[in-house]
Short mmCIF file of C-alpha atoms in Angstrom, two decimals:
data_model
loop_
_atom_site.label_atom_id
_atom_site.label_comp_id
_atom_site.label_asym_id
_atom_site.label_seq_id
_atom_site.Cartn_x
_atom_site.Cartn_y
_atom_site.Cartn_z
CA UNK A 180 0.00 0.00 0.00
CA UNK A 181 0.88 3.19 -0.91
CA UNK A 182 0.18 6.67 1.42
CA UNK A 183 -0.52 9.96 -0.63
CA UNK A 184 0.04 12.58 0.85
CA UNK A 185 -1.43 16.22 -0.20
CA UNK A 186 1.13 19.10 0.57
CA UNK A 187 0.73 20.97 -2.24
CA UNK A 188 -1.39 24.02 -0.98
CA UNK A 189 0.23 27.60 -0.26
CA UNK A 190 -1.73 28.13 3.14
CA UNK A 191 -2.02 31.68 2.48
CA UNK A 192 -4.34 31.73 5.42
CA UNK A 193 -1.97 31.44 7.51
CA UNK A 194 0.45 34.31 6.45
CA UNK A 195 3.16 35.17 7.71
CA UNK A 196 4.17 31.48 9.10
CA UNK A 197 3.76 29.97 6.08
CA UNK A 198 4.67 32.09 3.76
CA UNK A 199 8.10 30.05 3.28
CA UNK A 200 7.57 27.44 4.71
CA UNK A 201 4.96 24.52 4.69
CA UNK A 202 2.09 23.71 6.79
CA UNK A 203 1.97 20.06 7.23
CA UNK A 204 5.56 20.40 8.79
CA UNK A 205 4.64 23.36 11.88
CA UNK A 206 4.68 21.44 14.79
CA UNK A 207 2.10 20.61 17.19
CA UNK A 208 3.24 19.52 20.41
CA UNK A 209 6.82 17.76 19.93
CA UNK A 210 6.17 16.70 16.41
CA UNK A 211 4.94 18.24 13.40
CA UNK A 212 1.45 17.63 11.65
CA UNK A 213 3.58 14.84 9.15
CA UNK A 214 4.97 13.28 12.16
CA UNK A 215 1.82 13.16 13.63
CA UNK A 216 0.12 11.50 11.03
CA UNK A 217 2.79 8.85 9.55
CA UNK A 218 4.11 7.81 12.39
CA UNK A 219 0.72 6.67 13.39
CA UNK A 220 0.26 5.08 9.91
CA UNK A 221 3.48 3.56 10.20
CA UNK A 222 2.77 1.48 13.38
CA UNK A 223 0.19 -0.44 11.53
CA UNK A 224 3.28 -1.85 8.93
CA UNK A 225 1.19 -1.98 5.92
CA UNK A 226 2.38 1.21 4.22
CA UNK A 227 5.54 0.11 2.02
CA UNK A 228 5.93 4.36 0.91
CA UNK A 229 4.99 7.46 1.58
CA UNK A 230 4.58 10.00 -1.29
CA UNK A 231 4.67 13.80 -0.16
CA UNK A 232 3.20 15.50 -3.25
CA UNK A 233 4.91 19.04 -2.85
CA UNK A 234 4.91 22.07 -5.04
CA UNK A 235 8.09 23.55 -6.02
CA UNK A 236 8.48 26.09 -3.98
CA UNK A 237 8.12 24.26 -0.22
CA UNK A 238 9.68 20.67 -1.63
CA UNK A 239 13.43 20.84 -0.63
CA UNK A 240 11.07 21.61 3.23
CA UNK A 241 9.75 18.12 2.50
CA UNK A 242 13.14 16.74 0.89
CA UNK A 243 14.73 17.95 4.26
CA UNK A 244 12.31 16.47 6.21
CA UNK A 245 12.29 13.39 4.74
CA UNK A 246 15.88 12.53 5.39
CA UNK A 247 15.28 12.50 9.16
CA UNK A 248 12.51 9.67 8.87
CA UNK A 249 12.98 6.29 9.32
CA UNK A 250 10.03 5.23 6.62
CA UNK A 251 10.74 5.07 2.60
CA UNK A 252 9.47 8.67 1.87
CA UNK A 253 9.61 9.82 -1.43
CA UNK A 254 8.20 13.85 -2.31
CA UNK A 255 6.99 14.58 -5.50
CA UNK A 256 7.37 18.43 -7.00
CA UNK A 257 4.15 19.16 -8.72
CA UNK A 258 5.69 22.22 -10.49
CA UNK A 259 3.92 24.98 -9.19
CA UNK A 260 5.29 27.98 -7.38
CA UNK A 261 1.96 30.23 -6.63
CA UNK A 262 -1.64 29.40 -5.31
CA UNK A 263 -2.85 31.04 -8.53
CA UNK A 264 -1.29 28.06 -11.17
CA UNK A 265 -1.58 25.43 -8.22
CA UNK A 266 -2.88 21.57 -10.19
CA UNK A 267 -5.58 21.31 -7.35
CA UNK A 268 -5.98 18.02 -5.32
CA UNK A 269 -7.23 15.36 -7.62
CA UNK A 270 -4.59 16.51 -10.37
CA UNK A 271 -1.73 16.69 -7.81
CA UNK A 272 -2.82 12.70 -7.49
CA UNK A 273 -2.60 11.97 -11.04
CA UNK A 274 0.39 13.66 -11.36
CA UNK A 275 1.76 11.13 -8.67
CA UNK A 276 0.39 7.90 -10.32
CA UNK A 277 1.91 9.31 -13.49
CA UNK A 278 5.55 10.45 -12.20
CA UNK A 279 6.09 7.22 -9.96
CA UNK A 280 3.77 5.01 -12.05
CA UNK A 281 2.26 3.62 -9.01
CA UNK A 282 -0.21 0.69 -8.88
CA UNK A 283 -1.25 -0.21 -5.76
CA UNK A 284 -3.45 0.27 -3.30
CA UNK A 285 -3.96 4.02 -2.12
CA UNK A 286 -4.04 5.78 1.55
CA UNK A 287 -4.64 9.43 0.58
CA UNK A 288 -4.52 11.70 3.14
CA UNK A 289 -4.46 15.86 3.58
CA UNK A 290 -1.12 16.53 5.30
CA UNK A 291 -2.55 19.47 6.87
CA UNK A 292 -4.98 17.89 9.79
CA UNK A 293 -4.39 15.94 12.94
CA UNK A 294 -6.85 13.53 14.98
CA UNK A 295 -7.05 12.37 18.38
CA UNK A 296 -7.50 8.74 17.10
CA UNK A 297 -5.39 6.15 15.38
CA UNK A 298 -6.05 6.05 11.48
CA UNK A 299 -5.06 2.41 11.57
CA UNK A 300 -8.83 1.76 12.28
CA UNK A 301 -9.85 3.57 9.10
CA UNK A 302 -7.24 1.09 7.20
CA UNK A 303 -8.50 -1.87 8.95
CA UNK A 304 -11.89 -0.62 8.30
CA UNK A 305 -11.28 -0.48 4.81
CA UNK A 306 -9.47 -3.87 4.68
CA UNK A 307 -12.22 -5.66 6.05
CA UNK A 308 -14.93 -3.56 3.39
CA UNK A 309 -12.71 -4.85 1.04
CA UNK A 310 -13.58 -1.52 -1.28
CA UNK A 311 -12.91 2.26 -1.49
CA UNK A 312 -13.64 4.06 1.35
CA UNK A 313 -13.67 7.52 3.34
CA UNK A 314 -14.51 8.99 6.71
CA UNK A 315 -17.59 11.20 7.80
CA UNK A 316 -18.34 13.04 11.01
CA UNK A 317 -21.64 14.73 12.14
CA UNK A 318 -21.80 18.35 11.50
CA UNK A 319 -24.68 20.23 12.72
CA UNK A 320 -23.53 23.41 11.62
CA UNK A 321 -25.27 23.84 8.01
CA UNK A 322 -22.57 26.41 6.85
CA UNK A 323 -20.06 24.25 7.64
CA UNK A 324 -21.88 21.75 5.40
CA UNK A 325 -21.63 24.01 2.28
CA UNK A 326 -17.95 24.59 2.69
CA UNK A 327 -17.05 20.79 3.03
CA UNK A 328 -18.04 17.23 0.96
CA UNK A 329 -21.22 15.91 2.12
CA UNK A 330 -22.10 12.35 1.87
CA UNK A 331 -25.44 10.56 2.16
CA UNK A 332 -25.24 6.74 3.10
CA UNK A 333 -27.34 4.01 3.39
CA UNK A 334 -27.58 1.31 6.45
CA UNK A 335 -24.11 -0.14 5.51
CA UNK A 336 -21.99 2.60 5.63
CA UNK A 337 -22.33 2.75 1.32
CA UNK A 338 -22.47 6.09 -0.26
CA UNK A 339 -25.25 6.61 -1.71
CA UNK A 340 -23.75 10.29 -3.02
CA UNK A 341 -21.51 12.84 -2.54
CA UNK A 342 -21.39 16.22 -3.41
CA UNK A 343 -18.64 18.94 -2.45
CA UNK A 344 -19.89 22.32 -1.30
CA UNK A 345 -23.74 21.25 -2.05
CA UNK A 346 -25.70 24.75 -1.56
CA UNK A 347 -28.33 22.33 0.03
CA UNK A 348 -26.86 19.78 2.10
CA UNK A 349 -29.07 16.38 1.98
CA UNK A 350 -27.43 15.22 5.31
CA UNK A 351 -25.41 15.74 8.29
CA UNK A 352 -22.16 14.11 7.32
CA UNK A 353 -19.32 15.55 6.70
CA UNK A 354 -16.44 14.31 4.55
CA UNK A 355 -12.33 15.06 6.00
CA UNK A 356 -9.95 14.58 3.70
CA UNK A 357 -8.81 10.79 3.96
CA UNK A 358 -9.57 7.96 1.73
CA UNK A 359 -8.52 5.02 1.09
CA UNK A 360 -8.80 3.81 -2.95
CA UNK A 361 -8.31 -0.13 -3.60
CA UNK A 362 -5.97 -0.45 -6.63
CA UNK A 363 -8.41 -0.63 -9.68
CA UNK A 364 -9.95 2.39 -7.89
CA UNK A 365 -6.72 4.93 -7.96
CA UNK A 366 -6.14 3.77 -11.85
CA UNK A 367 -9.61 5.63 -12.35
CA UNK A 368 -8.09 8.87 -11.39
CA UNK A 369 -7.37 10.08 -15.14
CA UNK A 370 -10.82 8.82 -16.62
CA UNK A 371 -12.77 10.55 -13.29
CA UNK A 372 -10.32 13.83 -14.55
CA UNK A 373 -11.57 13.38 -18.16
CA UNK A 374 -14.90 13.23 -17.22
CA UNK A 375 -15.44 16.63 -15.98
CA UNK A 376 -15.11 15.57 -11.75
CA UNK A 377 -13.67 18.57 -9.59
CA UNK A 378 -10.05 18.39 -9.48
CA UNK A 379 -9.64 21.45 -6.26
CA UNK A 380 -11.02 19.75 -3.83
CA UNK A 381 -9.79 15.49 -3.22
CA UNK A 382 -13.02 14.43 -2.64
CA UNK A 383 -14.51 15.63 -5.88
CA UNK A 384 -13.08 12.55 -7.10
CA UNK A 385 -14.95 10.31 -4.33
CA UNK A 386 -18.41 11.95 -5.37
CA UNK A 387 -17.59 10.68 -8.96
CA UNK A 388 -16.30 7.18 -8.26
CA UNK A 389 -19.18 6.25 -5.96
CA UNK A 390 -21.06 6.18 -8.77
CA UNK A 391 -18.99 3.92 -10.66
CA UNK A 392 -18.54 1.75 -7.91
CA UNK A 393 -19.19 0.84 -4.12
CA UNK A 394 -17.44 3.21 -1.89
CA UNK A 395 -17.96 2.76 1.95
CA UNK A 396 -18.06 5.60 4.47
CA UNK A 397 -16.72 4.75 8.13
CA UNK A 398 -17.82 7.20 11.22
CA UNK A 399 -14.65 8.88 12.84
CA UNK A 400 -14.20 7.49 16.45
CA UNK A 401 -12.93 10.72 17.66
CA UNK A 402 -11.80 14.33 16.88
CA UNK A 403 -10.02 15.89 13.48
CA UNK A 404 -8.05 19.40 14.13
CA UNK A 405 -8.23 21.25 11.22
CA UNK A 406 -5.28 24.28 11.01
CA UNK A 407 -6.85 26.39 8.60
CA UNK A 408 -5.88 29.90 10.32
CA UNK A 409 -3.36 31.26 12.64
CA UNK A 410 -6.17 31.04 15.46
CA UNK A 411 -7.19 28.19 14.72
CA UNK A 412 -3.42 26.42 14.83
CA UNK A 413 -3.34 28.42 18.11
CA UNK A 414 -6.03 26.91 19.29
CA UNK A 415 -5.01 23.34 18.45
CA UNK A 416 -1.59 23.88 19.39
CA UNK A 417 -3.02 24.36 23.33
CA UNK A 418 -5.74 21.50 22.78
CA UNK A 419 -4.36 18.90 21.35
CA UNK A 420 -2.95 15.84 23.43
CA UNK A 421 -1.90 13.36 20.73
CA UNK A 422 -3.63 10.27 19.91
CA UNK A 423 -5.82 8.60 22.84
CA UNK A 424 -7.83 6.26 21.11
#
């Protein structure tokens, strides 16, 4: 299995910290948000690589960075130098499969979030579905909704759809950006592209594939800290206590 990892934004939000350097590697606690999150992955020992998907003007961060982790990590420069010519997420993915010409099964995860619970239940969760599959988490707040990928589901856990940013949500879940995509799922990428899906946001791909095919959605057993703002990384740099469960 492979682990993408999407670190190709410009996090102009969060100005002046980031505006040479990357997100996913300000620290939280005594790690940084990549720690955080692969070193968690890695305890689970089904990853075989990590691919940082960079754009050209943070990747020798990542390239640094890299060389101080024990895993096989691999960063992939996307090209782009500005937020204005940046691929988006779904293109940064394809231009992954394309540059490493990977076939495998996919872990692809935003390298810009961090959760109080152990994403090796999501894997296992998707192991045992034995399809494509994502994570949702109850949002109340309705303008929330609109800003984020909504997913309705049936009994099962199945998506039923997906949309991103619907102006009418038809349900309380919200989508985070993880996913897992079973090997004859990620070689869809292109053909979802060519098709007209989203390419900004990385679930616009998810609301195309599930209907092509059966994609599960699993219920988050805990908390995702989203840094989208220098309050809110304030905030989650006083809150959060690692992974408890």
């Amino acid at each position: 299995m492979k682990c993408l990892i999407l670190a190709a934004g410009y996090a102009t939000r969060l100005y002046p910290l980031t505006e040479n350097f990357p997100k996913p590697l300000l620290t939280i606690g005594e790690k940084s948000i990549l720690d955080w999150l692969i070193d968690d992955i890695d305890t689970l020992a089904k990853v075989d690589e990590y691919v940082v998907i960079s754009n050209h003007k943070f990747a020798h961060h990542f390239e640094n960075w890299a060389k101080t982790k024990k895993q096989k990590i691999t960063v992939v420069d996307d090209g782009t130098s500005t937020n204005e010519t940046r691929l988006g997420a779904v293109k940064d993915i394809q231009f992954a499969i394309d540059k490493l010409s990977l076939d495998d099964d996919m872990l692809v995860i935003a390298g810009d979030n961090v959760l109080d619970f152990s994403l090796t239940k999501f894997i296992d969760y998707a192991v045992k579905k034995n399809t494509s599959c994502i994570m949702r988490y109850y949002e109340s707040d309705k303008n929330k909704l609109r800003k984020s990928g909504v997913v309705v589901i049936d009994y099962n856990d199945k998506i039923i759809s997906m949309k991103e940013k619907p102006e009418n949500p038809e349900s309380n879940w919200c989508c985070p950006p993880f996913y897992f995509y079973k090997k004859e799922d990620a070689s869809l990428v292109k053909t979802g592209i060519a098709q007209g899906c989203g390419t900004d946001a990385p679930g616009a791909y998810v609301a195309w594939l599930s209907g092509q095919t059966v994609v599960h959605a699993m219920e988050m057993p805990g908390k995702r800290y989203d840094i989208g703002n220098l309050e809110s990384y304030e905030l989650v740099k006083m809150e959060y206590k690692g992974i408890t469960r």
